[in-house]
N, CA, C and O atoms as a Tripos MOL2 file, in Angstrom:
@<TRIPOS>MOLECULE
protein
  284   283    71     0     0
PROTEIN
NO_CHARGES

@<TRIPOS>ATOM
      1 N           2.4570   28.0950    5.3690 N.3       1 MET1
      2 CA          2.6130   27.1290    5.5660 C.3       1 MET1
      3 C           1.9740   25.7930    4.6640 C.2       1 MET1
      4 O           0.7790   25.9550    4.4140 O.2       1 MET1
      5 N           2.4390   24.7680    4.2430 N.am      2 ILE2
      6 CA          2.0460   23.6620    4.0380 C.3       2 ILE2
      7 C           1.7740   22.2450    4.0930 C.2       2 ILE2
      8 O           2.5120   21.4090    3.5710 O.2       2 ILE2
      9 N           0.5150   21.9220    4.8440 N.am      3 VAL3
     10 CA         -0.0880   21.3480    5.2730 C.3       3 VAL3
     11 C          -0.2710   19.3660    4.7400 C.2       3 VAL3
     12 O          -1.3160   19.2270    4.1040 O.2       3 VAL3
     13 N           0.1110   18.7080    4.8200 N.am      4 GLY4
     14 CA          0.5550   17.2980    4.0940 C.3       4 GLY4
     15 C          -0.5340   16.9670    4.3210 C.2       4 GLY4
     16 O          -1.0550   18.0180    4.6930 O.2       4 GLY4
     17 N          -1.4580   16.0210    4.3690 N.am      5 VAL5
     18 CA         -2.1320   14.9550    3.5890 C.3       5 VAL5
     19 C          -2.0910   13.7090    2.8320 C.2       5 VAL5
     20 O          -2.2830   13.4890    1.6360 O.2       5 VAL5
     21 N          -1.6840   12.6520    4.1820 N.am      6 PRO6
     22 CA         -1.2140   11.6640    3.1510 C.3       6 PRO6
     23 C          -2.4080   10.5000    2.9620 C.2       6 PRO6
     24 O          -3.5460   10.5530    3.4280 O.2       6 PRO6
     25 N          -1.7990    9.3960    2.1130 N.am      7 LYS7
     26 CA         -2.6170    8.8170    1.7800 C.3       7 LYS7
     27 C          -2.9090    8.1030    3.2120 C.2       7 LYS7
     28 O          -2.1510    8.6710    3.9970 O.2       7 LYS7
     29 N          -3.8230    6.9000    4.0700 N.am      8 GLU8
     30 CA         -3.8090    6.0680    4.8160 C.3       8 GLU8
     31 C          -2.6550    4.6330    4.1070 C.2       8 GLU8
     32 O          -2.3490    4.6280    2.9140 O.2       8 GLU8
     33 N          -2.2490    3.7330    4.9180 N.am      9 THR9
     34 CA         -1.4900    2.5200    4.6000 C.3       9 THR9
     35 C          -2.1430    1.6160    5.3170 C.2       9 THR9
     36 O          -1.7590    0.4560    5.1730 O.2       9 THR9
     37 N          -3.0060    1.8110    6.0370 N.am     10 ALA10
     38 CA         -3.7420    0.4050    6.1990 C.3      10 ALA10
     39 C          -4.3180   -0.1370    6.1490 C.2      10 ALA10
     40 O          -5.4000    0.3150    5.7780 O.2      10 ALA10
     41 N          -4.2580   -1.6230    6.4450 N.am     11 ALA11
     42 CA         -5.1630   -2.7090    5.6450 C.3      11 ALA11
     43 C          -6.3730   -2.2280    6.0350 C.2      11 ALA11
     44 O          -6.4990   -2.0100    7.2400 O.2      11 ALA11
     45 N          -7.4370   -1.9720    5.2040 N.am     12 LEU12
     46 CA         -8.9030   -1.2870    4.5980 C.3      12 LEU12
     47 C          -8.8390   -0.1800    5.4600 C.2      12 LEU12
     48 O          -9.7130   -0.3360    6.3120 O.2      12 LEU12
     49 N          -8.2890    0.7470    5.6240 N.am     13 GLU13
     50 CA         -8.4220    1.7890    6.9600 C.3      13 GLU13
     51 C          -8.7630    3.1030    5.4170 C.2      13 GLU13
     52 O          -7.9290    3.6180    4.6730 O.2      13 GLU13
     53 N         -10.4890    3.2920    5.4360 N.am     14 LYS14
     54 CA        -11.1080    4.1940    4.8890 C.3      14 LYS14
     55 C         -10.5890    5.6790    4.4640 C.2      14 LYS14
     56 O         -10.1660    6.2180    3.4410 O.2      14 LYS14
     57 N         -10.9080    6.1180    6.0920 N.am     15 ARG15
     58 CA        -10.3350    7.2860    6.4530 C.3      15 ARG15
     59 C          -9.0620    8.2160    5.9600 C.2      15 ARG15
     60 O          -7.9080    7.8700    5.7070 O.2      15 ARG15
     61 N          -9.9730   10.1360    5.8910 N.am     16 VAL16
     62 CA         -8.7090   10.8960    5.3140 C.3      16 VAL16
     63 C          -9.0940   11.8330    6.7280 C.2      16 VAL16
     64 O         -10.1110   12.0390    7.3900 O.2      16 VAL16
     65 N          -7.4160   12.3350    6.7790 N.am     17 SER17
     66 CA         -7.3850   13.3070    7.3830 C.3      17 SER17
     67 C          -8.1090   15.0500    7.6810 C.2      17 SER17
     68 O          -8.4850   15.9030    8.4850 O.2      17 SER17
     69 N          -7.8700   14.5950    6.1370 N.am     18 VAL18
     70 CA         -8.8250   16.5670    5.6790 C.3      18 VAL18
     71 C          -9.7610   15.9050    4.4700 C.2      18 VAL18
     72 O          -9.4920   15.1760    3.5150 O.2      18 VAL18
     73 N         -11.3240   16.6740    5.1050 N.am     19 VAL19
     74 CA        -12.0230   16.6810    3.6420 C.3      19 VAL19
     75 C         -12.3720   17.5000    3.0730 C.2      19 VAL19
     76 O         -12.8260   18.4720    3.6770 O.2      19 VAL19
     77 N         -12.3240   17.4880    1.6980 N.am     20 PRO20
     78 CA        -12.2170   18.7350    0.4850 C.3      20 PRO20
     79 C         -13.0310   20.2920    1.1380 C.2      20 PRO20
     80 O         -12.7520   21.4260    0.7480 O.2      20 PRO20
     81 N         -14.4460   19.8130    2.5890 N.am     21 GLU21
     82 CA        -14.8650   20.6890    3.0230 C.3      21 GLU21
     83 C         -13.9140   21.5860    4.0960 C.2      21 GLU21
     84 O         -14.1450   22.7880    4.2280 O.2      21 GLU21
     85 N         -12.9000   20.9690    4.8060 N.am     22 THR22
     86 CA        -12.6070   21.6460    5.8450 C.3      22 THR22
     87 C         -11.6590   21.7690    5.1370 C.2      22 THR22
     88 O         -10.8060   21.1180    5.7400 O.2      22 THR22
     89 N         -11.0420   22.2920    3.9560 N.am     23 VAL23
     90 CA         -9.7400   22.5400    3.5070 C.3      23 VAL23
     91 C          -9.7840   23.9010    2.5560 C.2      23 VAL23
     92 O          -9.0310   24.2200    1.6350 O.2      23 VAL23
     93 N         -11.0380   24.6480    3.1570 N.am     24 THR24
     94 CA        -10.8140   26.4100    3.3670 C.3      24 THR24
     95 C         -10.8080   27.0430    4.0420 C.2      24 THR24
     96 O         -10.4990   28.2240    3.8860 O.2      24 THR24
     97 N         -11.2460   26.3680    5.3800 N.am     25 LYS25
     98 CA        -10.5700   26.3360    7.0200 C.3      25 LYS25
     99 C          -9.5620   26.5770    7.6590 C.2      25 LYS25
    100 O          -9.2440   26.6000    8.8480 O.2      25 LYS25
    101 N          -8.9910   26.7940    6.4950 N.am     26 PHE26
    102 CA         -7.6600   26.8190    7.2700 C.3      26 PHE26
    103 C          -6.8040   27.9900    6.7970 C.2      26 PHE26
    104 O          -5.5870   27.9660    6.9830 O.2      26 PHE26
    105 N          -7.4280   29.0490    6.1690 N.am     27 GLY27
    106 CA         -7.1650   30.1340    7.1610 C.3      27 GLY27
    107 C          -5.9340   30.9510    5.9790 C.2      27 GLY27
    108 O          -5.0560   30.2090    5.5380 O.2      27 GLY27
    109 N          -5.9340   32.1640    5.6090 N.am     28 ALA28
    110 CA         -5.0920   32.3340    4.3770 C.3      28 ALA28
    111 C          -3.6800   31.8790    5.2310 C.2      28 ALA28
    112 O          -3.4500   31.4480    6.3610 O.2      28 ALA28
    113 N          -2.7280   32.2890    3.8100 N.am     29 GLY29
    114 CA         -0.8070   31.2700    4.3060 C.3      29 GLY29
    115 C          -0.5960   29.9660    4.8340 C.2      29 GLY29
    116 O           0.3790   29.5090    5.4290 O.2      29 GLY29
    117 N          -2.0390   29.2740    4.4050 N.am     30 VAL30
    118 CA         -1.8440   28.4720    4.4480 C.3      30 VAL30
    119 C          -2.2740   27.2130    3.0860 C.2      30 VAL30
    120 O          -3.3830   27.2430    2.5530 O.2      30 VAL30
    121 N          -1.1030   26.0880    2.6540 N.am     31 THR31
    122 CA         -1.3950   25.3850    1.2690 C.3      31 THR31
    123 C          -1.5620   24.3990    1.8930 C.2      31 THR31
    124 O          -0.6870   24.0320    2.6770 O.2      31 THR31
    125 N          -2.8560   23.6080    1.7120 N.am     32 VAL32
    126 CA         -3.1500   22.0420    1.7470 C.3      32 VAL32
    127 C          -2.5660   21.7300    0.5130 C.2      32 VAL32
    128 O          -2.8340   22.2940   -0.5480 O.2      32 VAL32
    129 N          -1.6110   20.6470    0.7020 N.am     33 THR33
    130 CA         -1.5140   19.0550   -0.7950 C.3      33 THR33
    131 C          -1.8370   17.9330   -0.0620 C.2      33 THR33
    132 O          -1.4960   17.8190    1.1150 O.2      33 THR33
    133 N          -2.5200   17.0230   -0.7100 N.am     34 VAL34
    134 CA         -3.0420   16.2470   -0.7010 C.3      34 VAL34
    135 C          -2.1380   14.8800   -1.3710 C.2      34 VAL34
    136 O          -1.5470   14.9530   -2.4480 O.2      34 VAL34
    137 N          -2.1680   13.7490   -0.5730 N.am     35 GLU35
    138 CA         -1.4270   12.7140   -2.0860 C.3      35 GLU35
    139 C          -2.1210   12.1770   -2.7690 C.2      35 GLU35
    140 O          -3.1820   11.9670   -2.1810 O.2      35 GLU35
    141 N          -2.1190   11.7670   -3.8620 N.am     36 LYS36
    142 CA         -3.2030   11.2170   -4.6290 C.3      36 LYS36
    143 C          -3.2560    9.9450   -4.6040 C.2      36 LYS36
    144 O          -2.5530    8.9350   -4.5690 O.2      36 LYS36
    145 N          -4.9120   10.5150   -4.6470 N.am     37 GLY37
    146 CA         -5.6940    9.2030   -4.3650 C.3      37 GLY37
    147 C          -6.3400    9.3690   -2.3770 C.2      37 GLY37
    148 O          -7.3650    8.7140   -2.1880 O.2      37 GLY37
    149 N          -5.9460    9.9340   -1.4350 N.am     38 ALA38
    150 CA         -5.6530    9.8500   -0.7410 C.3      38 ALA38
    151 C          -7.1810    9.6260    0.1840 C.2      38 ALA38
    152 O          -7.3700    8.9610    1.2030 O.2      38 ALA38
    153 N          -8.2070   10.5240   -0.6810 N.am     39 GLY39
    154 CA         -9.1690   10.4150   -0.3130 C.3      39 GLY39
    155 C         -10.3090    9.4420   -0.8590 C.2      39 GLY39
    156 O         -11.3280    9.4030   -0.1700 O.2      39 GLY39
    157 N         -10.2750    8.7320   -1.8920 N.am     40 GLU40
    158 CA        -10.5310    7.6400   -2.9060 C.3      40 GLU40
    159 C         -11.3970    6.7340   -0.9880 C.2      40 GLU40
    160 O         -12.5810    7.0440   -0.8500 O.2      40 GLU40
    161 N         -11.0250    6.1440   -0.2420 N.am     41 GLY41
    162 CA        -11.2090    5.2090    0.4980 C.3      41 GLY41
    163 C         -12.4820    5.2810    0.8950 C.2      41 GLY41
    164 O         -13.2650    4.3320    0.8520 O.2      41 GLY41
    165 N         -12.9200    7.1670    1.5690 N.am     42 ALA42
    166 CA        -14.1150    8.2210    1.9000 C.3      42 ALA42
    167 C         -14.3620    8.4230    1.3240 C.2      42 ALA42
    168 O         -14.7610    9.4950    1.7790 O.2      42 ALA42
    169 N         -14.7900    8.4900   -0.2000 N.am     43 GLY43
    170 CA        -15.2100    8.7010   -1.6040 C.3      43 GLY43
    171 C         -15.2270   10.2850   -2.2990 C.2      43 GLY43
    172 O         -15.9770   11.0030   -2.9600 O.2      43 GLY43
    173 N         -13.8070   10.3060   -1.6480 N.am     44 PHE44
    174 CA        -13.2000   11.8050   -2.0950 C.3      44 PHE44
    175 C         -12.6720   11.8160   -3.6850 C.2      44 PHE44
    176 O         -12.7160   10.7860   -4.3590 O.2      44 PHE44
    177 N         -12.3720   12.5720   -4.0030 N.am     45 LEU45
    178 CA        -11.6130   12.3570   -5.2300 C.3      45 LEU45
    179 C         -10.5720   13.4760   -5.3360 C.2      45 LEU45
    180 O         -10.6110   14.5490   -4.7350 O.2      45 LEU45
    181 N          -9.6310   13.0550   -6.1990 N.am     46 ASP46
    182 CA         -8.1210   14.4720   -6.0840 C.3      46 ASP46
    183 C          -8.7550   15.4250   -6.1050 C.2      46 ASP46
    184 O          -8.5250   16.3640   -5.3420 O.2      46 ASP46
    185 N          -9.7900   15.4320   -7.0520 N.am     47 SER47
    186 CA        -10.9880   16.7600   -7.9590 C.3      47 SER47
    187 C         -11.6410   17.0050   -7.1360 C.2      47 SER47
    188 O         -11.2300   18.1240   -6.8260 O.2      47 SER47
    189 N         -12.4680   16.7650   -6.4530 N.am     48 ASP48
    190 CA        -12.8900   17.3040   -4.8330 C.3      48 ASP48
    191 C         -12.0280   18.4230   -4.5190 C.2      48 ASP48
    192 O         -12.5390   19.5400   -4.4340 O.2      48 ASP48
    193 N         -10.7660   18.2670   -4.3320 N.am     49 TYR49
    194 CA        -10.1660   18.8700   -3.2190 C.3      49 TYR49
    195 C          -9.3050   19.8500   -3.9650 C.2      49 TYR49
    196 O          -9.2430   20.8870   -3.3040 O.2      49 TYR49
    197 N          -8.4400   19.9550   -5.3660 N.am     50 THR50
    198 CA         -8.3180   20.6030   -6.3070 C.3      50 THR50
    199 C          -9.5010   21.9170   -6.8300 C.2      50 THR50
    200 O          -9.3230   23.0950   -7.1390 O.2      50 THR50
    201 N         -11.0320   20.8420   -6.7240 N.am     51 SER51
    202 CA        -11.8130   22.8660   -6.6610 C.3      51 SER51
    203 C         -11.9850   23.3650   -4.9190 C.2      51 SER51
    204 O         -13.1510   23.6230   -4.6200 O.2      51 SER51
    205 N         -11.5490   23.4310   -4.4350 N.am     52 VAL52
    206 CA        -11.3710   23.7550   -3.1070 C.3      52 VAL52
    207 C         -10.4140   24.8210   -2.3700 C.2      52 VAL52
    208 O         -10.4280   25.5990   -1.4160 O.2      52 VAL52
    209 N          -9.0800   24.1110   -4.0130 N.am     53 GLY53
    210 CA         -7.7090   25.3680   -3.3850 C.3      53 GLY53
    211 C          -6.7370   23.9260   -3.3210 C.2      53 GLY53
    212 O          -5.5490   24.2170   -3.1830 O.2      53 GLY53
    213 N          -6.9270   22.8460   -3.3750 N.am     54 ALA54
    214 CA         -6.0080   21.9330   -2.5200 C.3      54 ALA54
    215 C          -4.7970   21.7440   -3.8360 C.2      54 ALA54
    216 O          -5.0250   21.9300   -5.0320 O.2      54 ALA54
    217 N          -4.2160   21.5580   -3.5630 N.am     55 THR55
    218 CA         -3.3090   21.0770   -4.4950 C.3      55 THR55
    219 C          -3.1970   19.4800   -4.5080 C.2      55 THR55
    220 O          -3.5910   18.9990   -3.4450 O.2      55 THR55
    221 N          -2.6340   18.2740   -5.7070 N.am     56 ILE56
    222 CA         -2.4510   17.3480   -4.8590 C.3      56 ILE56
    223 C          -0.5650   16.7170   -5.2920 C.2      56 ILE56
    224 O           0.0330   17.2170   -6.2440 O.2      56 ILE56
    225 N          -0.1320   15.9760   -4.6970 N.am     57 ALA57
    226 CA          0.9280   15.7380   -4.6110 C.3      57 ALA57
    227 C           1.2920   14.0600   -5.2310 C.2      57 ALA57
    228 O           0.6660   13.1990   -4.6130 O.2      57 ALA57
    229 N           2.0460   13.6220   -6.1530 N.am     58 ASN58
    230 CA          1.5340   12.8440   -6.7320 C.3      58 ASN58
    231 C           2.1670   11.4360   -6.4090 C.2      58 ASN58
    232 O           1.7120   10.3450   -6.7530 O.2      58 ASN58
    233 N           3.4520   11.7130   -5.5860 N.am     59 ASP59
    234 CA          3.0430   10.3010   -4.3220 C.3      59 ASP59
    235 C           3.4470   10.0950   -3.0420 C.2      59 ASP59
    236 O           3.0660    8.9240   -3.0330 O.2      59 ASP59
    237 N           4.0540   10.2960   -1.5730 N.am     60 GLN60
    238 CA          4.2400   10.3980   -0.4350 C.3      60 GLN60
    239 C           4.9590   11.0920   -0.5830 C.2      60 GLN60
    240 O           4.6290   12.2250   -0.2330 O.2      60 GLN60
    241 N           6.8370   10.8850   -1.3640 N.am     61 LYS61
    242 CA          8.0000   11.2920   -0.4360 C.3      61 LYS61
    243 C           7.6970   12.3720   -0.9390 C.2      61 LYS61
    244 O           7.8030   13.3140   -0.1540 O.2      61 LYS61
    245 N           7.2330   12.7120   -2.3150 N.am     62 SER62
    246 CA          7.1100   14.5030   -2.2870 C.3      62 SER62
    247 C           6.1400   15.1220   -1.7410 C.2      62 SER62
    248 O           6.2570   16.3260   -1.5140 O.2      62 SER62
    249 N           5.0230   14.4610   -1.4280 N.am     63 LEU63
    250 CA          4.5870   15.1360    0.0490 C.3      63 LEU63
    251 C           5.3280   15.5120    1.2420 C.2      63 LEU63
    252 O           5.1350   16.4050    2.0670 O.2      63 LEU63
    253 N           6.0140   14.8240    1.1590 N.am     64 TYR64
    254 CA          6.6230   14.5500    2.6170 C.3      64 TYR64
    255 C           8.0800   15.3820    1.6590 C.2      64 TYR64
    256 O           8.4670   14.2360    1.4310 O.2      64 TYR64
    257 N           8.7790   15.9660    1.1950 N.am     65 GLU65
    258 CA          9.2560   16.8200    0.7270 C.3      65 GLU65
    259 C           8.9550   18.3390    1.1180 C.2      65 GLU65
    260 O           9.5190   19.2610    1.7070 O.2      65 GLU65
    261 N           7.8290   18.0990    0.5030 N.am     66 GLN66
    262 CA          6.7360   19.3640    1.1970 C.3      66 GLN66
    263 C           6.5760   19.8430    2.2550 C.2      66 GLN66
    264 O           7.1820   20.7610    2.8090 O.2      66 GLN66
    265 N           5.5290   19.0730    2.6610 N.am     67 ALA67
    266 CA          5.3070   19.4240    3.6170 C.3      67 ALA67
    267 C           5.5140   20.0410    4.9220 C.2      67 ALA67
    268 O           5.8610   19.1910    5.7420 O.2      67 ALA67
    269 N           5.4200   21.2690    5.4310 N.am     68 ASP68
    270 CA          5.6270   21.8710    6.6370 C.3      68 ASP68
    271 C           5.2970   21.0100    8.5150 C.2      68 ASP68
    272 O           5.8970   20.9730    9.5900 O.2      68 ASP68
    273 N           4.0520   20.4890    7.9640 N.am     69 ILE69
    274 CA          3.5490   19.2960    8.4410 C.3      69 ILE69
    275 C           2.0270   18.8020    8.0900 C.2      69 ILE69
    276 O           0.9910   19.3110    7.6620 O.2      69 ILE69
    277 N           2.5350   17.3860    8.5600 N.am     70 ILE70
    278 CA          1.0870   15.9650    7.8190 C.3      70 ILE70
    279 C           0.2370   15.7100    9.1470 C.2      70 ILE70
    280 O           0.6500   15.3770   10.2580 O.2      70 ILE70
    281 N          -0.8010   15.9090    8.8070 N.am     71 LEU71
    282 CA         -2.2470   15.5030    9.1700 C.3      71 LEU71
    283 C          -2.3680   13.7640    9.4620 C.2      71 LEU71
    284 O          -3.4500   13.2620    9.7640 O.2      71 LEU71
@<TRIPOS>BOND
     1     1     2 1
     2     2     3 1
     3     3     4 2
     4     3     5 am
     5     5     6 1
     6     6     7 1
     7     7     8 2
     8     7     9 am
     9     9    10 1
    10    10    11 1
    11    11    12 2
    12    11    13 am
    13    13    14 1
    14    14    15 1
    15    15    16 2
    16    15    17 am
    17    17    18 1
    18    18    19 1
    19    19    20 2
    20    19    21 am
    21    21    22 1
    22    22    23 1
    23    23    24 2
    24    23    25 am
    25    25    26 1
    26    26    27 1
    27    27    28 2
    28    27    29 am
    29    29    30 1
    30    30    31 1
    31    31    32 2
    32    31    33 am
    33    33    34 1
    34    34    35 1
    35    35    36 2
    36    35    37 am
    37    37    38 1
    38    38    39 1
    39    39    40 2
    40    39    41 am
    41    41    42 1
    42    42    43 1
    43    43    44 2
    44    43    45 am
    45    45    46 1
    46    46    47 1
    47    47    48 2
    48    47    49 am
    49    49    50 1
    50    50    51 1
    51    51    52 2
    52    51    53 am
    53    53    54 1
    54    54    55 1
    55    55    56 2
    56    55    57 am
    57    57    58 1
    58    58    59 1
    59    59    60 2
    60    59    61 am
    61    61    62 1
    62    62    63 1
    63    63    64 2
    64    63    65 am
    65    65    66 1
    66    66    67 1
    67    67    68 2
    68    67    69 am
    69    69    70 1
    70    70    71 1
    71    71    72 2
    72    71    73 am
    73    73    74 1
    74    74    75 1
    75    75    76 2
    76    75    77 am
    77    77    78 1
    78    78    79 1
    79    79    80 2
    80    79    81 am
    81    81    82 1
    82    82    83 1
    83    83    84 2
    84    83    85 am
    85    85    86 1
    86    86    87 1
    87    87    88 2
    88    87    89 am
    89    89    90 1
    90    90    91 1
    91    91    92 2
    92    91    93 am
    93    93    94 1
    94    94    95 1
    95    95    96 2
    96    95    97 am
    97    97    98 1
    98    98    99 1
    99    99   100 2
   100    99   101 am
   101   101   102 1
   102   102   103 1
   103   103   104 2
   104   103   105 am
   105   105   106 1
   106   106   107 1
   107   107   108 2
   108   107   109 am
   109   109   110 1
   110   110   111 1
   111   111   112 2
   112   111   113 am
   113   113   114 1
   114   114   115 1
   115   115   116 2
   116   115   117 am
   117   117   118 1
   118   118   119 1
   119   119   120 2
   120   119   121 am
   121   121   122 1
   122   122   123 1
   123   123   124 2
   124   123   125 am
   125   125   126 1
   126   126   127 1
   127   127   128 2
   128   127   129 am
   129   129   130 1
   130   130   131 1
   131   131   132 2
   132   131   133 am
   133   133   134 1
   134   134   135 1
   135   135   136 2
   136   135   137 am
   137   137   138 1
   138   138   139 1
   139   139   140 2
   140   139   141 am
   141   141   142 1
   142   142   143 1
   143   143   144 2
   144   143   145 am
   145   145   146 1
   146   146   147 1
   147   147   148 2
   148   147   149 am
   149   149   150 1
   150   150   151 1
   151   151   152 2
   152   151   153 am
   153   153   154 1
   154   154   155 1
   155   155   156 2
   156   155   157 am
   157   157   158 1
   158   158   159 1
   159   159   160 2
   160   159   161 am
   161   161   162 1
   162   162   163 1
   163   163   164 2
   164   163   165 am
   165   165   166 1
   166   166   167 1
   167   167   168 2
   168   167   169 am
   169   169   170 1
   170   170   171 1
   171   171   172 2
   172   171   173 am
   173   173   174 1
   174   174   175 1
   175   175   176 2
   176   175   177 am
   177   177   178 1
   178   178   179 1
   179   179   180 2
   180   179   181 am
   181   181   182 1
   182   182   183 1
   183   183   184 2
   184   183   185 am
   185   185   186 1
   186   186   187 1
   187   187   188 2
   188   187   189 am
   189   189   190 1
   190   190   191 1
   191   191   192 2
   192   191   193 am
   193   193   194 1
   194   194   195 1
   195   195   196 2
   196   195   197 am
   197   197   198 1
   198   198   199 1
   199   199   200 2
   200   199   201 am
   201   201   202 1
   202   202   203 1
   203   203   204 2
   204   203   205 am
   205   205   206 1
   206   206   207 1
   207   207   208 2
   208   207   209 am
   209   209   210 1
   210   210   211 1
   211   211   212 2
   212   211   213 am
   213   213   214 1
   214   214   215 1
   215   215   216 2
   216   215   217 am
   217   217   218 1
   218   218   219 1
   219   219   220 2
   220   219   221 am
   221   221   222 1
   222   222   223 1
   223   223   224 2
   224   223   225 am
   225   225   226 1
   226   226   227 1
   227   227   228 2
   228   227   229 am
   229   229   230 1
   230   230   231 1
   231   231   232 2
   232   231   233 am
   233   233   234 1
   234   234   235 1
   235   235   236 2
   236   235   237 am
   237   237   238 1
   238   238   239 1
   239   239   240 2
   240   239   241 am
   241   241   242 1
   242   242   243 1
   243   243   244 2
   244   243   245 am
   245   245   246 1
   246   246   247 1
   247   247   248 2
   248   247   249 am
   249   249   250 1
   250   250   251 1
   251   251   252 2
   252   251   253 am
   253   253   254 1
   254   254   255 1
   255   255   256 2
   256   255   257 am
   257   257   258 1
   258   258   259 1
   259   259   260 2
   260   259   261 am
   261   261   262 1
   262   262   263 1
   263   263   264 2
   264   263   265 am
   265   265   266 1
   266   266   267 1
   267   267   268 2
   268   267   269 am
   269   269   270 1
   270   270   271 1
   271   271   272 2
   272   271   273 am
   273   273   274 1
   274   274   275 1
   275   275   276 2
   276   275   277 am
   277   277   278 1
   278   278   279 1
   279   279   280 2
   280   279   281 am
   281   281   282 1
   282   282   283 1
   283   283   284 2
@<TRIPOS>SUBSTRUCTURE
     1 MET1         2 RESIDUE 1 A MET
     2 ILE2         6 RESIDUE 1 A ILE
     3 VAL3        10 RESIDUE 1 A VAL
     4 GLY4        14 RESIDUE 1 A GLY
     5 VAL5        18 RESIDUE 1 A VAL
     6 PRO6        22 RESIDUE 1 A PRO
     7 LYS7        26 RESIDUE 1 A LYS
     8 GLU8        30 RESIDUE 1 A GLU
     9 THR9        34 RESIDUE 1 A THR
    10 ALA10       38 RESIDUE 1 A ALA
    11 ALA11       42 RESIDUE 1 A ALA
    12 LEU12       46 RESIDUE 1 A LEU
    13 GLU13       50 RESIDUE 1 A GLU
    14 LYS14       54 RESIDUE 1 A LYS
    15 ARG15       58 RESIDUE 1 A ARG
    16 VAL16       62 RESIDUE 1 A VAL
    17 SER17       66 RESIDUE 1 A SER
    18 VAL18       70 RESIDUE 1 A VAL
    19 VAL19       74 RESIDUE 1 A VAL
    20 PRO20       78 RESIDUE 1 A PRO
    21 GLU21       82 RESIDUE 1 A GLU
    22 THR22       86 RESIDUE 1 A THR
    23 VAL23       90 RESIDUE 1 A VAL
    24 THR24       94 RESIDUE 1 A THR
    25 LYS25       98 RESIDUE 1 A LYS
    26 PHE26      102 RESIDUE 1 A PHE
    27 GLY27      106 RESIDUE 1 A GLY
    28 ALA28      110 RESIDUE 1 A ALA
    29 GLY29      114 RESIDUE 1 A GLY
    30 VAL30      118 RESIDUE 1 A VAL
    31 THR31      122 RESIDUE 1 A THR
    32 VAL32      126 RESIDUE 1 A VAL
    33 THR33      130 RESIDUE 1 A THR
    34 VAL34      134 RESIDUE 1 A VAL
    35 GLU35      138 RESIDUE 1 A GLU
    36 LYS36      142 RESIDUE 1 A LYS
    37 GLY37      146 RESIDUE 1 A GLY
    38 ALA38      150 RESIDUE 1 A ALA
    39 GLY39      154 RESIDUE 1 A GLY
    40 GLU40      158 RESIDUE 1 A GLU
    41 GLY41      162 RESIDUE 1 A GLY
    42 ALA42      166 RESIDUE 1 A ALA
    43 GLY43      170 RESIDUE 1 A GLY
    44 PHE44      174 RESIDUE 1 A PHE
    45 LEU45      178 RESIDUE 1 A LEU
    46 ASP46      182 RESIDUE 1 A ASP
    47 SER47      186 RESIDUE 1 A SER
    48 ASP48      190 RESIDUE 1 A ASP
    49 TYR49      194 RESIDUE 1 A TYR
    50 THR50      198 RESIDUE 1 A THR
    51 SER51      202 RESIDUE 1 A SER
    52 VAL52      206 RESIDUE 1 A VAL
    53 GLY53      210 RESIDUE 1 A GLY
    54 ALA54      214 RESIDUE 1 A ALA
    55 THR55      218 RESIDUE 1 A THR
    56 ILE56      222 RESIDUE 1 A ILE
    57 ALA57      226 RESIDUE 1 A ALA
    58 ASN58      230 RESIDUE 1 A ASN
    59 ASP59      234 RESIDUE 1 A ASP
    60 GLN60      238 RESIDUE 1 A GLN
    61 LYS61      242 RESIDUE 1 A LYS
    62 SER62      246 RESIDUE 1 A SER
    63 LEU63      250 RESIDUE 1 A LEU
    64 TYR64      254 RESIDUE 1 A TYR
    65 GLU65      258 RESIDUE 1 A GLU
    66 GLN66      262 RESIDUE 1 A GLN
    67 ALA67      266 RESIDUE 1 A ALA
    68 ASP68      270 RESIDUE 1 A ASP
    69 ILE69      274 RESIDUE 1 A ILE
    70 ILE70      278 RESIDUE 1 A ILE
    71 LEU71      282 RESIDUE 1 A LEU
């Protein structure tokens, strides 16, 4: 299963639905894919996500195409 984490689109919104710390808590068989730059407003870089096993989608369209569920 692929869990998708999109970048927030609301003006001034800085939250992100998944932080790097929680990526490893999804368990076996789950891949977390984060839209490029999704965590920046909350202070998380794409490299913070990839260092814990997440993958990065280059844009929201590709994220939505590959994800089974969107958070």
